[in-house]
Tab-separated table of C-alpha atoms in Angstrom:
chain	number	residue	atom	x	y	z
A	1	MET	CA	14.061	4.849	12.717
A	2	ILE	CA	14.720	5.156	8.979
A	3	LEU	CA	12.128	7.430	7.362
A	4	ASN	CA	11.460	5.551	4.152
A	5	ASN	CA	9.089	8.235	2.879
A	6	ILE	CA	11.923	10.781	2.557
A	7	ILE	CA	14.164	10.569	-0.513
A	8	PHE	CA	16.981	12.913	0.425
A	9	ASN	CA	19.376	14.688	-1.908
A	10	SER	CA	20.939	17.529	0.111
A	11	PHE	CA	20.082	20.109	2.758
A	12	SER	CA	20.247	22.858	0.141
A	13	SER	CA	17.939	21.093	-2.325
A	14	LYS	CA	14.389	22.205	-2.977
A	15	THR	CA	11.617	19.878	-1.845
A	16	VAL	CA	8.727	18.156	-3.603
A	17	LEU	CA	5.799	16.559	-1.722
A	18	ILE	CA	3.995	13.646	-3.392
A	19	HIS	CA	0.568	13.040	-1.897
A	20	CYS	CA	-0.121	9.319	-2.290
A	21	ASP	CA	-3.655	9.425	-0.845
A	22	HIS	CA	-3.622	5.851	0.511
A	23	LYS	CA	-1.833	2.589	-0.219
A	24	ARG	CA	-2.626	1.521	-3.764
A	25	ARG	CA	-0.830	0.250	-6.802
A	26	ASP	CA	0.616	3.725	-7.411
A	27	SER	CA	2.670	3.653	-4.210
A	28	GLY	CA	5.726	2.029	-5.761
A	29	SER	CA	5.714	4.311	-8.795
A	30	ALA	CA	5.714	7.359	-6.494
A	31	PHE	CA	9.184	6.245	-5.426
A	32	LEU	CA	10.283	5.964	-9.073
A	33	ILE	CA	9.262	9.593	-9.568
A	34	ALA	CA	11.122	10.518	-6.371
A	35	PHE	CA	14.309	8.735	-7.455
A	36	PHE	CA	14.323	10.602	-10.776
A	37	LEU	CA	13.726	13.856	-8.893
A	38	ARG	CA	16.719	13.077	-6.682
A	39	LYS	CA	18.852	12.720	-9.797
A	40	LEU	CA	17.603	16.146	-10.849
A	41	GLY	CA	18.646	17.613	-7.498
A	42	TYR	CA	15.513	17.523	-5.345
A	43	ASN	CA	14.454	16.163	-1.981
A	44	THR	CA	11.128	14.339	-2.128
A	45	ILE	CA	8.680	13.423	0.626
A	46	LEU	CA	5.800	10.973	0.281
A	47	GLY	CA	2.664	11.585	2.294
A	48	SER	CA	-0.768	10.030	2.765
A	49	ARG	CA	-4.205	11.134	3.964
A	50	LEU	CA	-2.932	11.094	7.542
A	51	THR	CA	0.457	12.729	7.060
A	52	SER	CA	0.578	14.966	3.970
A	53	LYS	CA	-0.866	18.075	5.592
A	54	SER	CA	1.553	17.898	8.508
A	55	LEU	CA	4.434	17.263	6.125
A	56	TYR	CA	3.442	20.247	4.020
A	57	TYR	CA	3.553	22.677	6.949
A	58	LEU	CA	6.721	21.129	8.301
A	59	PHE	CA	8.782	21.087	5.080
A	60	ARG	CA	7.093	23.802	3.007
A	61	PRO	CA	7.718	22.133	-0.378
A	62	GLU	CA	8.188	24.104	-3.572
A	63	LEU	CA	5.778	21.786	-5.371
A	64	VAL	CA	3.014	19.352	-4.374
A	65	LEU	CA	1.951	16.493	-6.657
A	66	LEU	CA	-1.697	15.561	-6.033
A	67	THR	CA	-3.873	12.703	-7.236
A	68	HIS	CA	-7.047	14.367	-5.880
A	69	PRO	CA	-7.593	18.157	-6.165
A	70	GLY	CA	-9.192	18.266	-2.711
A	71	GLY	CA	-7.079	15.537	-1.156
A	72	LEU	CA	-4.916	17.855	0.910
A	73	PHE	CA	-6.579	21.226	1.525
A	74	THR	CA	-9.899	22.985	1.571
A	75	PRO	CA	-10.317	25.467	-1.308
A	76	GLU	CA	-9.492	28.357	1.040
A	77	GLU	CA	-6.371	26.649	2.389
A	78	MET	CA	-5.218	25.728	-1.090
A	79	GLU	CA	-5.625	29.312	-2.333
A	80	GLU	CA	-3.385	30.540	0.454
A	81	ALA	CA	-0.821	27.745	-0.057
A	82	ALA	CA	-0.702	28.403	-3.802
A	83	LYS	CA	0.899	31.776	-3.075
A	84	HIS	CA	4.031	29.884	-2.093
A	85	THR	CA	3.718	26.432	-3.644
A	86	VAL	CA	3.102	25.010	-7.109
A	87	PHE	CA	0.307	22.428	-7.242
A	88	VAL	CA	0.137	19.825	-10.003
A	89	LEU	CA	-2.389	17.059	-10.524
A	90	LEU	CA	-1.765	13.505	-11.761
A	91	HIS	CA	-4.476	11.182	-13.099
A	92	PRO	CA	-5.311	8.891	-10.154
A	93	GLU	CA	-5.025	5.136	-9.697
A	94	SER	CA	-8.423	4.239	-11.123
A	95	SER	CA	-8.684	3.543	-14.831
A	96	GLY	CA	-10.862	6.551	-15.632
A	97	MET	CA	-13.098	5.406	-18.482
A	98	LEU	CA	-16.282	7.100	-17.211
A	99	LYS	CA	-16.360	10.642	-18.542
A	100	HIS	CA	-18.710	12.239	-15.980
A	101	ALA	CA	-16.940	10.598	-13.034
A	102	MET	CA	-13.484	11.640	-14.209
A	103	ILE	CA	-14.520	15.227	-14.907
A	104	ASP	CA	-15.886	15.495	-11.370
A	105	HIS	CA	-12.715	13.935	-10.011
A	106	MET	CA	-10.365	16.225	-11.902
A	107	ARG	CA	-12.476	19.211	-10.801
A	108	GLY	CA	-12.448	18.194	-7.127
A	109	GLY	CA	-16.224	17.755	-6.912
A	110	ASP	CA	-19.381	18.274	-8.922
A	111	ALA	CA	-20.116	21.401	-10.935
A	112	SER	CA	-21.257	23.305	-7.855
A	113	ILE	CA	-17.661	23.586	-6.614
A	114	GLY	CA	-16.714	25.592	-9.702
A	115	ASN	CA	-13.031	26.447	-10.044
A	116	ALA	CA	-12.316	26.483	-6.296
A	117	TYR	CA	-9.565	23.908	-6.785
A	118	THR	CA	-8.727	24.049	-10.477
A	119	LYS	CA	-7.694	27.735	-10.391
A	120	ASN	CA	-4.845	26.833	-8.039
A	121	ILE	CA	-3.472	23.895	-10.066
A	122	SER	CA	-0.664	24.894	-12.411
A	123	LYS	CA	-0.325	21.711	-14.424
A	124	VAL	CA	-2.380	18.558	-15.018
A	125	PHE	CA	-0.954	15.200	-16.116
A	126	THR	CA	-3.181	12.521	-17.591
A	127	TRP	CA	-2.347	8.993	-18.672
A	128	GLY	CA	-3.837	9.165	-22.149
A	129	GLU	CA	-5.207	11.685	-24.612
A	130	GLN	CA	-8.847	10.827	-23.867
A	131	LEU	CA	-8.922	12.321	-20.370
A	132	LYS	CA	-6.912	15.303	-21.613
A	133	ASP	CA	-9.593	15.976	-24.203
A	134	TRP	CA	-12.356	15.604	-21.599
A	135	VAL	CA	-10.934	18.068	-19.054
A	136	VAL	CA	-9.987	20.609	-21.717
A	137	GLY	CA	-13.400	20.236	-23.362
A	138	ALA	CA	-15.099	20.762	-19.999
A	139	LYS	CA	-13.012	23.931	-19.586
A	140	LEU	CA	-11.531	22.726	-16.308
A	141	TYR	CA	-8.008	23.586	-17.410
A	142	PRO	CA	-6.514	25.376	-20.444
A	143	LYS	CA	-5.124	23.092	-23.130
A	144	GLU	CA	-1.547	24.286	-22.602
A	145	SER	CA	-1.707	23.224	-18.938
A	146	VAL	CA	-2.594	19.571	-19.621
A	147	GLU	CA	-0.097	16.904	-20.703
A	148	ALA	CA	-0.669	13.225	-21.450
A	149	ILE	CA	2.407	11.442	-20.083
A	150	GLY	CA	1.296	7.825	-19.632
A	151	CYS	CA	0.965	6.012	-16.320
A	152	PRO	CA	4.001	5.838	-13.982
A	153	ARG	CA	2.877	2.553	-12.453
A	154	TYR	CA	3.262	0.850	-15.836
A	155	ASP	CA	6.991	1.676	-15.724
A	156	PHE	CA	7.498	-1.473	-13.659
A	157	TYR	CA	6.625	-3.528	-16.736
A	158	LEU	CA	9.019	-1.873	-19.183
A	159	ASP	CA	11.668	-4.480	-18.391
A	160	ASP	CA	10.385	-7.940	-17.494
A	161	SER	CA	13.754	-9.663	-17.584
A	162	GLY	CA	14.599	-11.766	-14.576
A	163	HIS	CA	11.129	-13.134	-13.999
A	164	GLY	CA	11.794	-16.447	-15.719
A	165	SER	CA	8.958	-18.865	-16.359
A	166	ARG	CA	5.621	-18.029	-14.784
A	167	SER	CA	3.377	-20.509	-13.034
A	168	GLY	CA	0.957	-20.727	-10.150
A	169	LEU	CA	-2.561	-19.335	-9.867
A	170	ALA	CA	-3.302	-15.930	-8.366
A	171	MET	CA	-6.644	-14.496	-7.211
A	172	MET	CA	-7.640	-10.920	-6.389
A	173	SER	CA	-10.710	-10.028	-4.363
A	174	SER	CA	-13.122	-7.134	-5.031
A	175	PHE	CA	-15.604	-7.351	-2.179
A	176	THR	CA	-15.745	-3.730	-0.985
A	177	GLY	CA	-19.537	-3.719	-1.002
A	178	ILE	CA	-19.578	-6.086	1.985
A	179	THR	CA	-16.212	-5.460	3.678
A	180	THR	CA	-14.461	-2.111	4.221
A	181	PHE	CA	-11.009	-1.326	5.581
A	182	ASP	CA	-12.458	0.704	8.483
A	183	ASN	CA	-15.286	-1.744	9.231
A	184	ARG	CA	-17.851	0.939	8.419
A	185	ASN	CA	-21.401	0.612	9.705
A	186	VAL	CA	-23.642	-0.905	7.046
A	187	PHE	CA	-26.204	1.894	7.371
A	188	LEU	CA	-23.458	4.466	7.000
A	189	LEU	CA	-22.380	2.703	3.798
A	190	LEU	CA	-25.927	2.860	2.479
A	191	ASP	CA	-26.218	6.503	3.450
A	192	GLN	CA	-22.852	7.544	1.994
A	193	GLY	CA	-23.417	5.350	-1.051
A	194	ARG	CA	-26.421	7.279	-2.289
A	195	ASN	CA	-26.053	9.488	-5.379
A	196	LEU	CA	-23.331	7.279	-6.884
A	197	GLY	CA	-25.522	6.058	-9.719
A	198	GLY	CA	-23.630	5.642	-12.960
A	199	THR	CA	-20.333	5.089	-11.142
A	200	TYR	CA	-20.676	2.026	-8.871
A	201	TYR	CA	-24.180	0.968	-9.880
A	202	SER	CA	-26.672	1.937	-12.561
A	203	VAL	CA	-28.203	5.396	-12.732
A	204	LYS	CA	-31.533	3.966	-11.584
A	205	GLY	CA	-29.982	1.616	-9.025
A	206	GLY	CA	-28.741	1.983	-5.455
A	207	TYR	CA	-25.865	1.000	-3.200
A	208	GLU	CA	-27.637	-2.282	-2.513
A	209	ASP	CA	-26.574	-3.304	-6.042
A	210	LEU	CA	-22.947	-3.104	-4.957
A	211	PHE	CA	-23.798	-5.235	-1.902
A	212	TRP	CA	-25.242	-7.886	-4.191
A	213	THR	CA	-22.328	-7.732	-6.623
A	214	SER	CA	-19.704	-8.169	-3.894
A	215	ALA	CA	-21.616	-11.030	-2.269
A	216	ALA	CA	-22.089	-12.790	-5.611
A	217	PHE	CA	-18.386	-12.536	-6.471
A	218	ALA	CA	-17.428	-13.840	-2.999
A	219	ARG	CA	-19.816	-16.763	-3.401
A	220	VAL	CA	-18.270	-17.670	-6.779
A	221	TYR	CA	-14.799	-17.539	-5.204
A	222	LEU	CA	-15.884	-19.837	-2.373
A	223	GLU	CA	-17.379	-22.354	-4.777
A	224	PHE	CA	-14.229	-22.348	-6.896
A	225	LEU	CA	-11.863	-22.621	-3.933
A	226	ASP	CA	-13.825	-25.562	-2.516
A	227	ILE	CA	-12.976	-27.433	-5.715
A	228	TRP	CA	-9.461	-26.052	-6.165
A	229	CYS	CA	-8.202	-26.517	-2.616
A	230	PHE	CA	-10.257	-29.377	-1.186
A	231	ASP	CA	-10.875	-31.555	-4.241
A	232	LEU	CA	-7.798	-30.850	-6.373
A	233	LYS	CA	-5.535	-29.896	-3.441
A	234	LEU	CA	-3.805	-27.196	-5.478
A	235	PRO	CA	-2.192	-24.010	-4.126
A	236	VAL	CA	-3.447	-20.480	-4.826
A	237	HIS	CA	-1.943	-17.043	-4.174
A	238	PHE	CA	-4.672	-14.746	-2.846
A	239	ARG	CA	-4.423	-10.954	-2.701
A	240	SER	CA	-6.922	-8.718	-0.927
A	241	TYR	CA	-7.833	-5.232	-2.058
A	242	THR	CA	-6.581	-2.292	0.008
A	243	LEU	CA	-10.060	-0.982	0.762
A	244	GLU	CA	-11.243	-4.304	2.191
A	245	ASN	CA	-11.016	-5.259	5.856
A	246	PHE	CA	-8.082	-7.639	6.060
A	247	ASN	CA	-9.520	-9.349	9.134
A	248	ASP	CA	-12.530	-10.345	7.037
A	249	ILE	CA	-10.358	-11.699	4.225
A	250	LEU	CA	-8.453	-13.844	6.724
A	251	TYR	CA	-11.490	-16.136	6.610
A	252	PHE	CA	-10.245	-17.449	3.259
A	253	LYS	CA	-6.814	-18.219	4.661
A	254	GLU	CA	-8.267	-20.071	7.633
A	255	LYS	CA	-10.767	-22.072	5.618
A	256	TYR	CA	-8.431	-23.089	2.811
A	257	LYS	CA	-5.146	-23.624	4.629
A	258	PRO	CA	-2.630	-24.952	3.841
A	259	TYR	CA	-3.431	-24.404	0.157
A	260	LEU	CA	-4.193	-20.655	0.152
A	261	SER	CA	-1.462	-18.116	0.814
A	262	LEU	CA	-2.569	-14.555	1.531
A	263	ASP	CA	-0.447	-11.592	0.470
A	264	LYS	CA	-1.235	-7.889	0.816
A	265	ASP	CA	2.258	-6.429	1.257
A	266	THR	CA	4.276	-7.437	-1.826
A	267	PRO	CA	4.278	-4.575	-4.367
A	268	PHE	CA	1.711	-5.423	-6.985
A	269	ALA	CA	4.000	-5.712	-10.005
A	270	GLY	CA	6.324	-8.055	-8.147
A	271	TRP	CA	3.400	-10.186	-7.015
A	272	LEU	CA	1.719	-10.366	-10.426
A	273	GLN	CA	4.682	-11.056	-12.693
A	274	LYS	CA	5.488	-14.383	-11.041
A	275	ARG	CA	2.088	-15.896	-11.810
A	276	GLY	CA	0.823	-18.077	-14.610
A	277	GLY	CA	-2.576	-16.380	-14.442
A	278	ASN	CA	-4.752	-14.215	-12.253
A	279	VAL	CA	-8.425	-14.590	-11.325
A	280	PHE	CA	-10.333	-11.357	-10.703
A	281	CYS	CA	-13.792	-9.771	-10.561
A	282	TYR	CA	-13.065	-6.283	-11.907
A	283	SER	CA	-10.042	-4.046	-11.566
A	284	SER	CA	-8.129	-1.415	-13.485
A	285	SER	CA	-5.219	-3.835	-13.112
A	286	VAL	CA	-6.680	-5.586	-16.155
A	287	ILE	CA	-4.292	-3.299	-18.035
A	288	GLU	CA	-1.351	-4.753	-16.102
A	289	SER	CA	-2.467	-8.173	-17.280
A	290	ILE	CA	-2.059	-7.201	-20.894
A	291	ILE	CA	1.231	-5.330	-20.559
A	292	SER	CA	2.808	-7.870	-18.191
A	293	LYS	CA	1.644	-10.804	-20.344
A	294	VAL	CA	-0.033	-12.474	-17.335
A	295	PRO	CA	-3.446	-13.782	-18.501
A	296	TYR	CA	-6.488	-12.727	-16.486
A	297	ILE	CA	-9.578	-14.851	-15.840
A	298	CYS	CA	-12.648	-12.695	-15.151
A	299	VAL	CA	-15.469	-14.335	-13.184
A	300	GLN	CA	-18.149	-11.927	-14.397
A	301	GLY	CA	-19.268	-14.425	-17.016
A	302	LEU	CA	-20.424	-16.878	-14.338
A	303	ILE	CA	-23.073	-14.451	-13.067
A	304	GLU	CA	-23.513	-12.381	-16.234
A	305	GLU	CA	-27.298	-12.450	-16.515
A	306	ARG	CA	-27.957	-11.248	-12.966
A	307	LEU	CA	-24.894	-9.005	-12.941
A	308	GLU	CA	-26.219	-7.089	-15.934
A	309	TYR	CA	-29.210	-5.999	-13.846
A	310	HIS	CA	-27.069	-4.735	-10.960
A	311	GLN	CA	-24.183	-3.341	-13.039
A	312	PRO	CA	-25.181	-2.675	-16.673
A	313	ARG	CA	-22.271	-2.875	-19.091
A	314	LYS	CA	-23.437	0.116	-21.095
A	315	GLU	CA	-23.360	2.421	-18.058
A	316	LEU	CA	-20.379	1.080	-16.099
A	317	ILE	CA	-17.599	0.684	-18.636
A	318	ASP	CA	-14.919	1.056	-15.937
A	319	VAL	CA	-15.909	-2.194	-14.208
A	320	ARG	CA	-17.943	-3.941	-16.899
A	321	GLY	CA	-16.869	-2.521	-20.250
A	322	GLU	CA	-15.157	-3.656	-23.408
A	323	ILE	CA	-11.695	-3.934	-21.859
A	324	TYR	CA	-12.877	-7.049	-19.980
A	325	ASP	CA	-13.633	-8.786	-23.273
A	326	TYR	CA	-9.868	-9.103	-23.723
A	327	THR	CA	-9.692	-11.426	-20.701
A	328	TYR	CA	-10.955	-14.978	-20.303
A	329	LYS	CA	-14.594	-14.971	-19.160
A	330	PRO	CA	-15.693	-18.541	-18.402
A	331	LYS	CA	-19.433	-19.235	-18.453
A	332	SER	CA	-19.386	-22.277	-16.169
A	333	MET	CA	-17.469	-23.509	-13.139
A	334	GLU	CA	-16.073	-26.384	-15.208
A	335	GLU	CA	-14.627	-23.970	-17.765
A	336	PHE	CA	-13.320	-21.779	-14.956
A	337	VAL	CA	-11.468	-24.690	-13.314
A	338	ASP	CA	-10.035	-25.819	-16.654
A	339	LEU	CA	-8.621	-22.329	-17.390
A	340	ALA	CA	-7.226	-22.117	-13.862
A	341	LYS	CA	-5.407	-25.437	-14.280
A	342	LYS	CA	-3.735	-24.179	-17.454
A	343	ALA	CA	-2.747	-20.955	-15.725
A	344	ASN	CA	-1.387	-22.856	-12.738
A	345	ASP	CA	0.850	-24.893	-15.044
A	346	GLY	CA	1.985	-21.809	-16.982
A	347	ASN	CA	0.208	-22.993	-20.124
A	348	LEU	CA	-2.397	-20.238	-20.515
A	349	SER	CA	-1.612	-17.551	-23.095
A	350	LEU	CA	-2.991	-14.024	-23.181
A	351	LYS	CA	-6.535	-13.817	-24.520
A	352	ALA	CA	-5.483	-10.852	-26.699
A	353	SER	CA	-2.567	-8.477	-27.075
A	354	PRO	CA	-2.115	-5.054	-28.694
A	355	SER	CA	0.052	-6.622	-31.388
A	356	ASN	CA	-2.845	-8.654	-32.810
A	357	SER	CA	-5.773	-6.393	-31.897
A	358	PRO	CA	-5.801	-2.838	-33.320
A	359	LYS	CA	-8.912	-2.036	-31.273
A	360	LEU	CA	-7.251	-3.052	-28.013
A	361	LYS	CA	-4.147	-1.113	-29.002
A	362	LYS	CA	-6.256	2.028	-29.466
A	363	ILE	CA	-8.019	1.593	-26.097
A	364	LEU	CA	-4.686	1.246	-24.307
A	365	SER	CA	-3.308	4.306	-26.056
A	366	ASP	CA	-6.343	6.590	-25.735
A	367	TYR	CA	-7.280	5.852	-22.128
A	368	PHE	CA	-4.069	4.639	-20.520
A	369	GLY	CA	-1.276	6.236	-22.558
A	370	TYR	CA	0.353	2.888	-23.220
A	371	PRO	CA	2.962	2.440	-24.555
A	372	LYS	CA	5.266	5.449	-24.160
A	373	SER	CA	8.764	5.858	-25.569
A	374	GLU	CA	10.216	6.797	-22.173
A	375	PRO	CA	9.269	5.975	-18.572
A	376	SER	CA	6.340	8.100	-17.403
A	377	SER	CA	8.000	8.618	-14.016
A	378	PHE	CA	11.010	10.123	-15.812
A	379	ARG	CA	8.817	12.358	-17.948
A	380	LEU	CA	6.908	13.560	-14.891
A	381	ALA	CA	10.107	14.306	-12.958
A	382	LYS	CA	11.371	16.426	-15.872
A	383	GLU	CA	8.065	18.311	-16.025
A	384	ILE	CA	8.216	19.002	-12.283
A	385	ASP	CA	11.806	20.230	-12.616
A	386	ALA	CA	10.780	22.604	-15.397
A	387	LEU	CA	7.867	23.986	-13.385
A	388	ILE	CA	10.044	24.695	-10.351
A	389	ARG	CA	12.772	26.282	-12.474
A	390	ASP	CA	10.220	28.544	-14.141
A	391	ARG	CA	8.924	29.855	-10.821
A	392	LYS	CA	9.936	33.119	-9.347
A	393	LYS	CA	12.178	32.971	-6.320
A	394	ASN	CA	10.508	31.027	-3.526
A	395	ASN	CA	8.926	33.242	-0.901
A	396	HIS	CA	8.697	30.679	1.871
A	397	LYS	CA	9.198	31.904	5.399
A	398	SER	CA	10.041	29.935	8.499
A	399	PHE	CA	7.312	27.837	10.049
A	400	PRO	CA	4.456	30.375	10.661
A	401	MET	CA	2.964	30.430	14.161
A	402	THR	CA	-0.490	31.000	12.643
A	403	ARG	CA	-0.275	27.471	11.241
A	404	LEU	CA	0.891	25.857	14.460
A	405	MET	CA	-2.648	24.906	15.507
A	406	GLU	CA	-3.326	23.197	12.155
A	407	TYR	CA	-0.051	21.287	12.354
A	408	THR	CA	-0.812	20.238	15.945
A	409	ARG	CA	-4.258	19.050	14.892
A	410	SER	CA	-2.768	16.936	12.101
A	411	CYS	CA	-0.305	15.359	14.514
A	412	TYR	CA	-3.155	14.650	16.921
A	413	ASN	CA	-5.138	12.898	14.163
A	414	LEU	CA	-2.123	10.709	13.471
A	415	ALA	CA	-1.766	9.926	17.186
A	416	LEU	CA	-5.359	8.742	17.284
A	417	HIS	CA	-4.526	6.144	14.650
A	418	LEU	CA	-1.599	4.944	16.695
A	419	LYS	CA	-3.968	3.435	19.244
A	420	PRO	CA	-3.542	-0.363	19.274
A	421	LYS	CA	-7.014	-1.002	17.849
A	422	MET	CA	-6.149	1.125	14.800
A	423	GLN	CA	-2.709	-0.315	14.069
A	424	LYS	CA	-3.988	-2.668	11.380
A	425	THR	CA	-5.907	0.103	9.628
A	426	LEU	CA	-2.823	2.287	9.801
A	427	LYS	CA	-0.487	-0.368	8.409
A	428	ASP	CA	-2.755	-1.763	5.732
A	429	TYR	CA	-4.303	1.419	4.396
A	430	HIS	CA	-1.871	4.336	4.783
A	431	ILE	CA	1.615	4.968	3.473
A	432	MET	CA	3.630	5.621	6.602
A	433	PRO	CA	7.274	6.627	7.225
A	434	TRP	CA	8.261	3.160	8.450
A	435	ASP	CA	6.906	1.336	5.379
A	436	ARG	CA	9.710	-0.305	3.438
A	437	ASN	CA	8.322	-2.717	0.829
A	438	ASP	CA	7.367	-0.296	-1.929
A	439	ARG	CA	10.585	1.669	-1.621
A	440	ALA	CA	12.772	-1.442	-1.654
A	441	PHE	CA	10.972	-2.785	-4.725
A	442	ALA	CA	11.357	0.537	-6.557
A	443	GLU	CA	15.031	0.824	-5.583
A	444	GLU	CA	15.748	-2.594	-7.014
A	445	TYR	CA	13.968	-1.822	-10.274
A	446	PHE	CA	15.113	1.786	-10.746
A	447	PRO	CA	18.507	1.002	-12.372
A	448	LYS	CA	16.622	-0.665	-15.224
A	449	LEU	CA	14.749	2.564	-15.892
A	450	GLU	CA	17.977	4.545	-15.672
A	451	GLY	CA	19.344	2.317	-18.412
A	452	ILE	CA	16.316	3.047	-20.591
A	453	THR	CA	16.624	6.823	-20.147
A	454	LYS	CA	20.359	7.070	-20.957
């Protein structure tokens, strides 16, 4: 079996572990970073929530790239590992426009956790200057340890040649309030969803607001698709969100066949750039709309009055804020259908672009580090190389017997997920060694980035 999560350079090369958390739009860009690291002389391994810990103890990497401070180790484990390994932190997949939420994230928890994680992180990479200012201002990390490098996943849009004319309508779901990848018990969701005010619902609200929001968006989609597929008999390319239960989303495919095609495996950039427009509820991929020149149609306007109660714009700028004003926001189903027809024919232009909106240009620069003069994956690989070169000689020993129990436990956890009933969760949610799509997509695109960096 080919291990697609290992990007090999040589047996004498030092090793970098990239913790990808779970399958998300960053997965492909992790390979871009790995390919640049290979050019710089490193072996790179990609891990996920199920595999990273085992991979760490097996390969003993010189450096670990995290997206979550506590995503791999407990504070005590990380302190011990930091004696031998450099830990660096990269701004995660979410857009990060909520200050309090991002500070907690970059800390590894709320203020009560203190510096349990941050003291063991040598370098922090943010997309834009705004998050850099926040974490430095909160005294999480010293200013000299934080760099704004842009977002590696946007590297896939630096060269859009070869896509030709765009047409066809795309739709993305955001129904995680009512469907979860692991089919979680509804009472568990309510229990775990407490104390998330100001992030997923208003400060004075509750998780039930997210239930309502997801159900309302799904209802709007059903009403639109009844018209689009049954009345107009037009095709639509539907993409589910990673954190949703794919078995639930299959309902759309069954109801609207043969008009609705369902895709969850094509790397996001490859899926998006073919389309004449994309319908969505909320998503940090709104940035990809602008930089890929694929217009987005946001359905929030159809339920705006009631949505404002459940998700106030002023509090939830990540999912409801100003950035969504640069997309189309129809107020009626008739307007929605009309915009979708134009998108389907390839006749819908962007609502706004940085070239004609100084305010949008500033938002993209401050929060998302877009644009950058060089690929962010290339910049990150160079920073990792410099950190490893600056280290003292590696003190790694052979696989320690004291860690054998922890490694065995990690392997056992993986084996549990290999049970037949868990195969779909494993395949849809986790980056695994046999996954090929993201690597193949990155390999095909990488020569274009090499051309940019020469």
